[in-house]
CSV table of C-alpha atoms and ligand atoms in Angstrom, one decimal:
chain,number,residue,atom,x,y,z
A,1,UNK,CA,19.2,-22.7,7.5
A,2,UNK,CA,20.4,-20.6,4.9
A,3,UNK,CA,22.7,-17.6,5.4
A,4,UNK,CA,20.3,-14.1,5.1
A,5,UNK,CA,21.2,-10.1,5.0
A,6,UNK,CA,18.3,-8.3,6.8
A,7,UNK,CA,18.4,-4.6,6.1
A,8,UNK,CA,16.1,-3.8,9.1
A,9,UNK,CA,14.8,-0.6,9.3
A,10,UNK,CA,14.1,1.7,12.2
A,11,UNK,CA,10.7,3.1,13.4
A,12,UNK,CA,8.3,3.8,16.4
A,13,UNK,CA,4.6,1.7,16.4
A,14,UNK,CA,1.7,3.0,18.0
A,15,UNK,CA,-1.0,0.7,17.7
A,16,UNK,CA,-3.9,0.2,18.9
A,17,UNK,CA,-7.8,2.0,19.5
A,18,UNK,CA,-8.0,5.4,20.5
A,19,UNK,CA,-4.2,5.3,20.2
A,20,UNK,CA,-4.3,8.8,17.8
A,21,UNK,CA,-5.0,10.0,21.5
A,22,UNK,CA,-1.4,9.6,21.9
A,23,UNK,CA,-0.3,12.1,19.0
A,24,UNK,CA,0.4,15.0,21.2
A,25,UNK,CA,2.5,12.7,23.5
A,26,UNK,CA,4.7,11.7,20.1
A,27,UNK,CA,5.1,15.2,19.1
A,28,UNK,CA,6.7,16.0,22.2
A,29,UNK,CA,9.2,13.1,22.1
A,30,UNK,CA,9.9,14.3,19.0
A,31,UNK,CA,10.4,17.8,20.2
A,32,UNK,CA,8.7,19.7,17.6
A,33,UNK,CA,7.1,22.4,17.9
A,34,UNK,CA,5.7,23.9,14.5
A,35,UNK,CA,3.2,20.7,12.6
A,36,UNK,CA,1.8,20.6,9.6
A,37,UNK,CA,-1.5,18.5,9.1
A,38,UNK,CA,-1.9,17.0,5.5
A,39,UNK,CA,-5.4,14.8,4.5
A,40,UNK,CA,-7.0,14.9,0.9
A,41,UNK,CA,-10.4,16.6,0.6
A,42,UNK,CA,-12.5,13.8,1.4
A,43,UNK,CA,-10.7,13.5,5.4
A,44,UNK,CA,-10.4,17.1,6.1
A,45,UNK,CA,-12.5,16.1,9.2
A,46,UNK,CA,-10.3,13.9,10.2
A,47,UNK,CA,-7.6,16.5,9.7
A,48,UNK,CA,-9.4,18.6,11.7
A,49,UNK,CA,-9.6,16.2,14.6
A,50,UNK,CA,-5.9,15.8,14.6
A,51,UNK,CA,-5.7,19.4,14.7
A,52,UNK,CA,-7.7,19.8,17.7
A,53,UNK,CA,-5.5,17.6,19.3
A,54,UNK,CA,-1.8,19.3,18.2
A,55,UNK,CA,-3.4,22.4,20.0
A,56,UNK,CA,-0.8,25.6,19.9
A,57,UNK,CA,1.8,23.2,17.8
A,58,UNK,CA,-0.5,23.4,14.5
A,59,UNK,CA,0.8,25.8,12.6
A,60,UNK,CA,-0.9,24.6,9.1
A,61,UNK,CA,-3.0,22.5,7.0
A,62,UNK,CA,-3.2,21.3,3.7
A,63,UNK,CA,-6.0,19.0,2.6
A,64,UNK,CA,-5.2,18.9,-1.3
A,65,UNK,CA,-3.5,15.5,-1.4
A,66,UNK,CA,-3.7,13.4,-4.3
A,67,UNK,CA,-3.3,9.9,-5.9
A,68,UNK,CA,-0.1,9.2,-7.1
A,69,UNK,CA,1.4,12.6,-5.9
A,70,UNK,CA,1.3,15.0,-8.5
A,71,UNK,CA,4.6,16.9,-8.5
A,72,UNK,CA,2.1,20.7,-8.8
A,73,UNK,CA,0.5,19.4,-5.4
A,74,UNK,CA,4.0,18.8,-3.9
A,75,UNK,CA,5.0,22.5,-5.0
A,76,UNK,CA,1.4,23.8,-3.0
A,77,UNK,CA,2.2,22.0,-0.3
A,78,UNK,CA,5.5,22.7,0.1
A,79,UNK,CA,4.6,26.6,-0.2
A,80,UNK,CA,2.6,25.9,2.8
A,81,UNK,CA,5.1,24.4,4.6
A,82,UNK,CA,7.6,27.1,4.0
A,83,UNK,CA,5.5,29.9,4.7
A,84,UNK,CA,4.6,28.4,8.1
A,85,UNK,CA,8.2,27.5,8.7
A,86,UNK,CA,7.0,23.9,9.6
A,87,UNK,CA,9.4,21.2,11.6
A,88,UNK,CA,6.9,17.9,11.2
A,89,UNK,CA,4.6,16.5,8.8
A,90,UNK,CA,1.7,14.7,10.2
A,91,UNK,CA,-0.4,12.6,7.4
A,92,UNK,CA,-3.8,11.2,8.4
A,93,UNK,CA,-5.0,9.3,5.7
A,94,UNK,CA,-4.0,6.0,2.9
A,95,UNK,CA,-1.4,5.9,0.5
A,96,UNK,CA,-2.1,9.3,-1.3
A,97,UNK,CA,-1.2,11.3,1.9
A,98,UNK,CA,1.3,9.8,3.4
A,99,UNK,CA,2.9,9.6,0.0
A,100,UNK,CA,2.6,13.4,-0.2
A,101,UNK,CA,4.3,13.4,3.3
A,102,UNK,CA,6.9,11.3,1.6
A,103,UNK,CA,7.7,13.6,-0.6
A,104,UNK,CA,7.8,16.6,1.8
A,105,UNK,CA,10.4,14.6,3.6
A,106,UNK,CA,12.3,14.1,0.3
A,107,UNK,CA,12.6,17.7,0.1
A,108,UNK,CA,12.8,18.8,3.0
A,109,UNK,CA,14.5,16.1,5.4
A,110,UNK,CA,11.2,17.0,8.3
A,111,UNK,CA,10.1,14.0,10.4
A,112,UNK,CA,6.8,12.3,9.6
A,113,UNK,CA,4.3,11.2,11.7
A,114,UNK,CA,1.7,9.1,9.8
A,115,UNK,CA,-2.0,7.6,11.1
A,116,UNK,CA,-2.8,5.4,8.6
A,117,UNK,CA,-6.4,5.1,7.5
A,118,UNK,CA,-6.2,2.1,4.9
A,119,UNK,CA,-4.2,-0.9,4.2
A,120,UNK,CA,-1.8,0.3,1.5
A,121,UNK,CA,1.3,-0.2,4.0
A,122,UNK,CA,3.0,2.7,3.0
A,123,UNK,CA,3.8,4.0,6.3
A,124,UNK,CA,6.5,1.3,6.4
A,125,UNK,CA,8.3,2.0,3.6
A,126,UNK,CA,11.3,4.3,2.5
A,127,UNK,CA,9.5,3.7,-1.0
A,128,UNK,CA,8.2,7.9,-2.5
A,129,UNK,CA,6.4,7.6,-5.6
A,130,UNK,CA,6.1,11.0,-8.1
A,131,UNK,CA,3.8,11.8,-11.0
A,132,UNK,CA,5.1,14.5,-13.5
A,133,UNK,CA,3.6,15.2,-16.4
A,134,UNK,CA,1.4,11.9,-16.1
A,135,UNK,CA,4.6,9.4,-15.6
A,136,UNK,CA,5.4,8.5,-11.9
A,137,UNK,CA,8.6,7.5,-10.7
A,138,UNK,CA,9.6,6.0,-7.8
A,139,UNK,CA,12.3,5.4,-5.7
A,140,UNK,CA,14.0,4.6,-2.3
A,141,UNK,CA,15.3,6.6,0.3
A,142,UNK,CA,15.6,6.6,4.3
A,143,UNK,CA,14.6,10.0,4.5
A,144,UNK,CA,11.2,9.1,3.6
A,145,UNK,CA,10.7,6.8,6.0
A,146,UNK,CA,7.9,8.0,8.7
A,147,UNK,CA,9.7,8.5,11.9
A,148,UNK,CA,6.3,7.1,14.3
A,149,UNK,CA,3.5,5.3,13.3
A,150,UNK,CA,0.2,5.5,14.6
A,151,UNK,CA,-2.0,2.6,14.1
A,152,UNK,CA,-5.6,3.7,15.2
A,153,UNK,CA,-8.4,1.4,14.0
A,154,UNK,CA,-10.8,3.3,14.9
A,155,UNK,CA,-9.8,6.1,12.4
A,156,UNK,CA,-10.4,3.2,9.4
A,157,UNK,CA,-14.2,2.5,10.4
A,158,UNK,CA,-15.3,5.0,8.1
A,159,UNK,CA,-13.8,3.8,5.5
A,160,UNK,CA,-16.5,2.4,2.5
A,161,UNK,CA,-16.4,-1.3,1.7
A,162,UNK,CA,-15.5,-0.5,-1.8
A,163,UNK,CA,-12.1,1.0,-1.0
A,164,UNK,CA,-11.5,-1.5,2.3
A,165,UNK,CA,-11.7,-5.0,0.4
A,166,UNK,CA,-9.4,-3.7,-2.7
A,167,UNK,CA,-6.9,-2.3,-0.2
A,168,UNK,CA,-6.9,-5.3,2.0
A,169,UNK,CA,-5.7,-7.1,-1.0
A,170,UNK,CA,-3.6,-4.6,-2.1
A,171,UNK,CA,-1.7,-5.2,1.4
A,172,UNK,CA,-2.2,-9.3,0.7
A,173,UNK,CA,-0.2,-8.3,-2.7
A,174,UNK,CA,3.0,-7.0,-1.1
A,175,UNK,CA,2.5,-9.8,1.3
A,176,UNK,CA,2.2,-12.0,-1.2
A,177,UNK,CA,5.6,-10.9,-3.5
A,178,UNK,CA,7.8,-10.7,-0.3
A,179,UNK,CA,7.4,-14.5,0.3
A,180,UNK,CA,9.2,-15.2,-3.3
A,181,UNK,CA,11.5,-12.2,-3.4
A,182,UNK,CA,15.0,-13.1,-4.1
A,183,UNK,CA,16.2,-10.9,-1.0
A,184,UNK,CA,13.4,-12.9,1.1
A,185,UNK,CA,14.6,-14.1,4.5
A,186,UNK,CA,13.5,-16.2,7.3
A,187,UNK,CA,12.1,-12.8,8.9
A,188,UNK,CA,10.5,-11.5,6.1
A,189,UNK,CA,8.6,-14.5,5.6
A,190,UNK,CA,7.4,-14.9,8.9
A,191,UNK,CA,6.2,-11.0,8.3
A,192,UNK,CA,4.6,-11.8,4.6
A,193,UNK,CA,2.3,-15.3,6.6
A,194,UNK,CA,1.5,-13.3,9.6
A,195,UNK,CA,-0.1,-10.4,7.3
A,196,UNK,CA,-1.7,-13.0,4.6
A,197,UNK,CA,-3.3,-14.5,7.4
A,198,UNK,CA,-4.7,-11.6,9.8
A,199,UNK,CA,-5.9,-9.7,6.4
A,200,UNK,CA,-7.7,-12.8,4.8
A,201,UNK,CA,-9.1,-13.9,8.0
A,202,UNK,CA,-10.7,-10.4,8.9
A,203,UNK,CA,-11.3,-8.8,5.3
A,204,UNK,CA,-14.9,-10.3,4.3
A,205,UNK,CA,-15.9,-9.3,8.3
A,206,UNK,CA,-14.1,-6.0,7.5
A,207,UNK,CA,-16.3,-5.4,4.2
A,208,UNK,CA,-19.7,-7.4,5.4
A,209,UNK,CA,-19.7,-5.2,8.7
A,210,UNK,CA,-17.4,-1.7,8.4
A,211,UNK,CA,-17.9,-1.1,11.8
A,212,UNK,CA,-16.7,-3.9,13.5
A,213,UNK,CA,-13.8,-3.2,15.2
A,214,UNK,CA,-12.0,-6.5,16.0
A,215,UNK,CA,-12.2,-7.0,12.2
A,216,UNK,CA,-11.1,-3.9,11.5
A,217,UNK,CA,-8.0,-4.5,14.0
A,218,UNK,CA,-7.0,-7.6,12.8
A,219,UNK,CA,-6.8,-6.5,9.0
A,220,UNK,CA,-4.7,-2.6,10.3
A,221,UNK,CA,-2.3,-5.1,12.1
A,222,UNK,CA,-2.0,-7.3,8.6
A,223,UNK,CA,-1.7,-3.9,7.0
A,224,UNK,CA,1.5,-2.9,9.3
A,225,UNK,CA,3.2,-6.4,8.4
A,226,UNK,CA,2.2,-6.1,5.0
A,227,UNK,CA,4.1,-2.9,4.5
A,228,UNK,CA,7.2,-3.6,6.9
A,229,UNK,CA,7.2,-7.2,4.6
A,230,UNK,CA,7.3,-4.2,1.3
A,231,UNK,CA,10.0,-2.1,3.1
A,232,UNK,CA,12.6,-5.2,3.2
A,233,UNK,CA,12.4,-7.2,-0.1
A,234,UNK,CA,12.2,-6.1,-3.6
A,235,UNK,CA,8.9,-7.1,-5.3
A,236,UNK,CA,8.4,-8.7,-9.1
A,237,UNK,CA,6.2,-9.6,-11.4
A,238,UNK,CA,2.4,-8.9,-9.4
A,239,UNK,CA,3.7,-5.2,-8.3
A,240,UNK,CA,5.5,-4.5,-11.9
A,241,UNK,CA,2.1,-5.3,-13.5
A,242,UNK,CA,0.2,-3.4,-11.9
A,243,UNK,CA,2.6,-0.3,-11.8
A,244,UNK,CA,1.8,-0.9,-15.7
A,245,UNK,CA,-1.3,-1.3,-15.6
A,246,UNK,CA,-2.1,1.9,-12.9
A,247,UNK,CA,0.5,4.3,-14.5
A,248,UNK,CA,0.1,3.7,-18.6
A,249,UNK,CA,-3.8,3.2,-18.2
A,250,UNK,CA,-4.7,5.0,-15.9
A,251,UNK,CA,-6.1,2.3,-13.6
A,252,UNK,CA,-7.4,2.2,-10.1
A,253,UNK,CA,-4.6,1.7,-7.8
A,254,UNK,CA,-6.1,-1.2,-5.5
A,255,UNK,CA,-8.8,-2.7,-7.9
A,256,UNK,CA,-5.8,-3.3,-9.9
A,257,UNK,CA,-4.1,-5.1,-7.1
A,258,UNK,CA,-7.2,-7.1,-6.3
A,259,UNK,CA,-7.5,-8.4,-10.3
A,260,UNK,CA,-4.2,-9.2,-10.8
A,261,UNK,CA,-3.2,-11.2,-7.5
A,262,UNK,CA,-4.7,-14.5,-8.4
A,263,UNK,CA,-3.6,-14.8,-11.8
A,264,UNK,CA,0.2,-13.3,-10.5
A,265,UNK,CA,0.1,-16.1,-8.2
A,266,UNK,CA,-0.6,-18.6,-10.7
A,267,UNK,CA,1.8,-17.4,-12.8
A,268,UNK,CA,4.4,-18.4,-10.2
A,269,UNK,CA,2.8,-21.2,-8.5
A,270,UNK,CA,5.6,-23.7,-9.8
A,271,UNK,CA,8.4,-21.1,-9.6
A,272,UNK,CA,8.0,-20.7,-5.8
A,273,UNK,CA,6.2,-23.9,-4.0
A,274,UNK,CA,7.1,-23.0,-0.5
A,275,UNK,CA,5.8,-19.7,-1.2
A,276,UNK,CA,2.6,-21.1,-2.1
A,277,UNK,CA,2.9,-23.7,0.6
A,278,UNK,CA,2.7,-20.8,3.2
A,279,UNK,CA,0.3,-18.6,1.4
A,280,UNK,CA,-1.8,-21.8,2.0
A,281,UNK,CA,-0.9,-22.3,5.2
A,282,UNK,CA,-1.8,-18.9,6.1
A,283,UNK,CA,-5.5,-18.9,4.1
A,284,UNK,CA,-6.0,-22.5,5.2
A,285,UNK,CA,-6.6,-23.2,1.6
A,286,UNK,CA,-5.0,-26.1,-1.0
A,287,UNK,CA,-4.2,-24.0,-3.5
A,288,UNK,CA,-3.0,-20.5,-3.3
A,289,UNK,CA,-4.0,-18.9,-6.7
A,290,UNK,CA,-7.4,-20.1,-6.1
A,291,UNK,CA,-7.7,-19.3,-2.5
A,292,UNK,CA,-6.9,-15.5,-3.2
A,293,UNK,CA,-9.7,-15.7,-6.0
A,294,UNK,CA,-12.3,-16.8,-3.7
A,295,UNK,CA,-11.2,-14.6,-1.1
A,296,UNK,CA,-11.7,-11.6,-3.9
A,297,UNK,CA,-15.4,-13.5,-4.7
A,298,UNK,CA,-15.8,-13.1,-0.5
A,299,UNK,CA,-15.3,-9.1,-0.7
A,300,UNK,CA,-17.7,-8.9,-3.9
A,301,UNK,CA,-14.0,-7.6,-6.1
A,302,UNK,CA,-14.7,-6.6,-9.3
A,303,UNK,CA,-13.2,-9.3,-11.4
A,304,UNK,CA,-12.1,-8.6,-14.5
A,305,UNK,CA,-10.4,-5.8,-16.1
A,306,UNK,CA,-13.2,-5.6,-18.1
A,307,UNK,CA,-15.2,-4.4,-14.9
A,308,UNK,CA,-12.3,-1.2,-14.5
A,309,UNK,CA,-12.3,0.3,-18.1
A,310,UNK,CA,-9.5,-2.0,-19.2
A,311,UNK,CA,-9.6,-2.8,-23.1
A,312,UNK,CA,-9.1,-6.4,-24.5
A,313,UNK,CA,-7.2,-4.8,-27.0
A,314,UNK,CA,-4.5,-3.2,-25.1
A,315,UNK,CA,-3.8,-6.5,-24.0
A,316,UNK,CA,-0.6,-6.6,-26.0
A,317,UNK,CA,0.6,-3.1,-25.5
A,318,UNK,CA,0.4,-3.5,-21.6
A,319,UNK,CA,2.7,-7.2,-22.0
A,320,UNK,CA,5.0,-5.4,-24.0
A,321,UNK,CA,5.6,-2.5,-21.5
A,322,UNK,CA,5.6,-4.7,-18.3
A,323,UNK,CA,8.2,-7.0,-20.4
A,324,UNK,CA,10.4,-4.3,-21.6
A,325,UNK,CA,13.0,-4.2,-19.0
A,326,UNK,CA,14.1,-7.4,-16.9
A,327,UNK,CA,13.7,-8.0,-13.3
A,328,UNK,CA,13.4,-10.9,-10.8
A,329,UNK,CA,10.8,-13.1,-10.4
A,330,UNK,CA,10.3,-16.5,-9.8
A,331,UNK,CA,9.1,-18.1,-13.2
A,332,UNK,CA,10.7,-17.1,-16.5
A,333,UNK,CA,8.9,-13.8,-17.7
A,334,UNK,CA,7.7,-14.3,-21.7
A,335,UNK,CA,5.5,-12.0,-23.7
A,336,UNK,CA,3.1,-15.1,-24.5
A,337,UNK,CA,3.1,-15.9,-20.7
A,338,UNK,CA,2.2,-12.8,-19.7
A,339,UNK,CA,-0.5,-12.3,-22.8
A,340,UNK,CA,-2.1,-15.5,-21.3
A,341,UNK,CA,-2.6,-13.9,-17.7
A,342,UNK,CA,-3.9,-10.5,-18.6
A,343,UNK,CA,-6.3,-12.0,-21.2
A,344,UNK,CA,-7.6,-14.4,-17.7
A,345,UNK,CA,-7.2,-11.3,-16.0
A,346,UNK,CA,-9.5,-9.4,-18.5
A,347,UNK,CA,-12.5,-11.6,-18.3
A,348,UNK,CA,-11.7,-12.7,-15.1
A,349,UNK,CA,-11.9,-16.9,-15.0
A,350,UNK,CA,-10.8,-18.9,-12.4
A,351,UNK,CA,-7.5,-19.1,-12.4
B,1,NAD,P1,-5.8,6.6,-1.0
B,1,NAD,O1,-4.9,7.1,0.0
B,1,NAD,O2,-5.9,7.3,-2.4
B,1,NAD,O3,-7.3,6.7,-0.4
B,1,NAD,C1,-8.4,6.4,-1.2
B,1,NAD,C2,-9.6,7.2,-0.8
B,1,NAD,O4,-10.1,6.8,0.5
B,1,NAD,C3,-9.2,8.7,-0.6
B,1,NAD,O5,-10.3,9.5,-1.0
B,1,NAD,C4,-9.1,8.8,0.9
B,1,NAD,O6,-9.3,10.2,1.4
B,1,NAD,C5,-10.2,7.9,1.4
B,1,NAD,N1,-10.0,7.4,2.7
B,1,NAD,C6,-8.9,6.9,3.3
B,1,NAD,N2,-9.1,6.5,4.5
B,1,NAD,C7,-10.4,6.8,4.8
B,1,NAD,C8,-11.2,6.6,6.0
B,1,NAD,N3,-10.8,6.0,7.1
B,1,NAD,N4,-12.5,7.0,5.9
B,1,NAD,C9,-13.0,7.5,4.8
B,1,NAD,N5,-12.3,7.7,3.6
B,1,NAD,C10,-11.0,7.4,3.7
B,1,NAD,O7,-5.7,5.0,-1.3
B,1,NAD,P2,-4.6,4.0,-0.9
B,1,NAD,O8,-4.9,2.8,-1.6
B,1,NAD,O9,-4.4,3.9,0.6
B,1,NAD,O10,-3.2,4.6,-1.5
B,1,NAD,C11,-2.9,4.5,-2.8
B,1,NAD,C12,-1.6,5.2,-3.2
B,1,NAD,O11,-0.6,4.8,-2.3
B,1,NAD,C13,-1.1,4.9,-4.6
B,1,NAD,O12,-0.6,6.1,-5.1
B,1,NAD,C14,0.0,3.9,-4.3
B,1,NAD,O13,0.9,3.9,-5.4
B,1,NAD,C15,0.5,4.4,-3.0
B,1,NAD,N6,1.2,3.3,-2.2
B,1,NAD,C16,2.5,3.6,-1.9
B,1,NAD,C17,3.2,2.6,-1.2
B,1,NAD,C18,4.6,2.9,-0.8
B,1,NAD,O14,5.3,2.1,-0.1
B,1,NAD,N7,5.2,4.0,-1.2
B,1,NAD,C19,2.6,1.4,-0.7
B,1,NAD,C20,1.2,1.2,-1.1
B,1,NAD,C21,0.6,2.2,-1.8
């Protein structure tokens, strides 16, 4: 076996259904006492719930969080905060809210407490992400890191089938880059198969039938290893294209994800064969590229750029920016390559 550096990173797990029961329990092993709830508009229910069960420790609420975590939403929120003289963050919600936890923490140094409600993964990571002035940045930082967890399935049966399949894959994705990463190691990539394999198994059962709950079980436990598999390694040329892609054109987050993960995959296919070998292994499929493609065909993906107000003729522009500055990745990166995928990409053939 080879020789690995693991850069394991702390957290508490609570997972399970009807584990958000359990929130009041976690607040008090924190020992705070003053809690902030944040959702975005569309979960203030679900906010409210949580509320309900902080009881006397709620001292706020703010249900204006955002995608990609505007740096004037920050400022509100962190008004909020102040005024109330908060000492926890708890974020009910996907990627948008927690990320707006994130960046509470970054600020302020408070613990998190995040209930997922999607697959993003972002609760594992010490990853923040910023938009200012329409360019995010991101970064890394242990401060960011939510302190507990709380996996609740039952809190992502209400989520539509149109944001469930893209964000399964989205999960798949980081999955996906963690199994070629050059700081991949024998843990890692027992985390990356485990997640390919609970999502892919359960996602069509998660989309065909939102309310099942074993499904929906299966693909929140993928989720969990597909962001702890995100946390550890750096990711390459799938994540950076789609960075591009979300940030320059304003594209939707996860439907970019879903696009771009077959023809990503192909790209490296050769690069990275025992990669591919256990992305197979874990789909049960021959061929790994083609496997992810079907699996998107399964969850009725949009398939092509085309379908997400992409522009055949930005083609070039977008290879140029996701070439401009080097990074690893398993094949050699080249602006004709990388032409080639996003044209498949745009019209969506099999890869
Ligand atoms: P999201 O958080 O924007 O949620 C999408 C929509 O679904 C929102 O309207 C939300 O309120 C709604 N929703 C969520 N759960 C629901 C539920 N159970 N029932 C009904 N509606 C529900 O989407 P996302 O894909 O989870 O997050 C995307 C963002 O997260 C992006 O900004 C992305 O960059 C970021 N992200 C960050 C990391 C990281 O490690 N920092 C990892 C993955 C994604």
């Amino acid at each position: 076996m080879k020789e690995f550096t693991y850069n394991a990173l702390p957290g508490h797990i609570i997972f399970g259904a009807g584990k958000l029961q359990s929130l009041s329990v976690e607040i008090d092993r924190l020992g705070c006492q003053r809690v902030m709830v944040l959702t975005t508009p569309e979960q203030s229910s679900q906010g409210d719930m949580v509320k309900e069960l902080i009881g006397d420790r709620w001292v706020a609420s703010f249900n204006r969080a955002t995608m990609h975590v505007p740096t004037e939403i920050v400022d509100q929120a962190l008004d909020v905060a102040e005024t109330a003289n908060i000492d926890c963050v708890v974020g009910i919600g996907g990627g948008s809210t927690i990320g707006l936890g994130k960046a509470l923490a970054l600020r302020t140094e408070l613990p998190i407490v995040a209930i997922p409600t999607t697959y993003a993964g972002s609760e594992m990571t010490p990853i923040w992400g910023l938009t200012e002035n329409g360019i995010k940045k991101t970064g890394r930082d242990p401060r960011v890191l939510p302190t507990s967890v709380i996996y609740d399935p039952e809190l992502s049966l209400s989520l539509p089938p149109f944001i469930s399949g893209p964000s399964g894959i989205n999960a798949i994705a980081h999955c996906v880059e963690a199994l070629y990463a050059p700081d991949a190691n024998p843990i890692t990539s027992l985390i990356a198969e485990e997640g390919i394999n609970a999502i892919s198994s359960s996602l069509a059962t998660v989309v065909n039938e939102p309310e099942n709950k074993e499904a929906r079980t299966k693909a929140l436990y993928g989720a969990y290893l597909a962001g702890s598999a995100l946390a550890a390694v750096g990711m390459s040329l799938h994540h950076k294209l789609c960075h591009t892609l979300g940030g320059s054109f304003d594209l939707p987050h996860a439907d970019v994800h879903t696009i771009i993960l077959p023809y990503a995959t192909r790209y490296n296919a050769d690069a990275a064969p025992e990669a591919m070998l256990r992305i197979c292994r874990a789909m049960g499929t021959t061929d790994a590229a083609r496997g992810l493609y079907e699996l998107n065909r399964s969850i009725g993906a949009k398939s092509g750029l085309k379908d997400i107000g992409f522009e055949e003729g930005d083609i070039e522009k977008a290879a140029d920016i996701a070439t401009q500055n080097p990074y690893a990745n398993p094949a050699l990166i080249t602006q004709k390559g990388i032409i080639k995928l996003l044209t498949d990409a745009y019209h969506g053939v099999c890869p």
